Amino acid sequence: MTDHDILPSADRTDEAVHGHWLLARLGKRVLRPGGIGLTRTLLARADVGGVDVLELAPGMGRTATEILARRPRSYLGAEQDPDAARAVRNIVAGHGDVRVADAAQTGLPDAATDVVIGEAMLTMQGETAKQAIIGEAARVLRPGGRYAIHELALTPDSIAEDVKTDVRQSLARAIKVNARPLTVAEWTQRLAEAGLVVDEVATAPMALLQPRRLVADEGLWGALRFAKNLLTHHDARRRVLIMRRTFRKYREQLIAVAIIAHKPATE
């Protein structure tokens, strides 16, 4: 069985599969808009060591390995896709578990965990789903617990509505997911609406497919493997080039953002 066979959406062609899973097929393991650097900043500021951690939609499990390296008291992933859940379960075996569950309905009791991590998944949801997932994170957090997100953002906060629409439609065509990034102000507002208090915000360029970021995220050999696979898969190469052109076209309007918020103690 090949890596392609165990990835989610393995039955879809390179032309039809969602952009992040296409990149995974080609060997890319870091699929976060701000790269591994912003993920590490997020985890450091969320302070995941020695506490109970829930990761929503862990995907390929790359962040799970980073979490486990910081020695949490426990790790649990909630992943809707059974294939992805199985893959991450193998990665965290002996140190944590992964359940097949929707991020908006984890099945956990109230106040069950200290930290909730979610990366590059709220962006892919509509407004109702965004609110449901953020609300679920707030529900399962203990008082004082932290919700840490790493998402795609539109910039500046004053960006015109017609430009927002243009960016979102172009992204949807390129990655074949109805991506709906928000401005940094809108992301923080959504967290506040769920009763969370924003503590820290960090940003990074959205440079997912730039050569320097590829090497930083994947290492030299990983970046070379990705490039080799890109050269030998015609349909995939065509789509990745479309994605790269889209990211470059809107490089002044797109950034990556990491936000850490906490759940206040009850009165």
JSON list of C-alpha atoms in Angstrom, two decimals, residues 40 106 124 168 185 195 263:
[
{"chain": "A", "resi": 40, "resn": "ARG", "atom": "CA", "xyz": [5.79, 26.36, 16.83]},
{"chain": "A", "resi": 106, "resn": "THR", "atom": "CA", "xyz": [-16.37, 16.18, 19.60]},
{"chain": "A", "resi": 124, "resn": "MET", "atom": "CA", "xyz": [-12.42, 26.12, 5.14]},
{"chain": "A", "resi": 168, "resn": "ARG", "atom": "CA", "xyz": [-12.24, 34.07, -1.75]},
{"chain": "A", "resi": 185, "resn": "ALA", "atom": "CA", "xyz": [-10.05, 41.70, 13.49]},
{"chain": "A", "resi": 195, "resn": "GLY", "atom": "CA", "xyz": [-16.90, 34.22, 25.31]},
{"chain": "A", "resi": 263, "resn": "LYS", "atom": "CA", "xyz": [-11.74, 30.91, 28.61]}
]
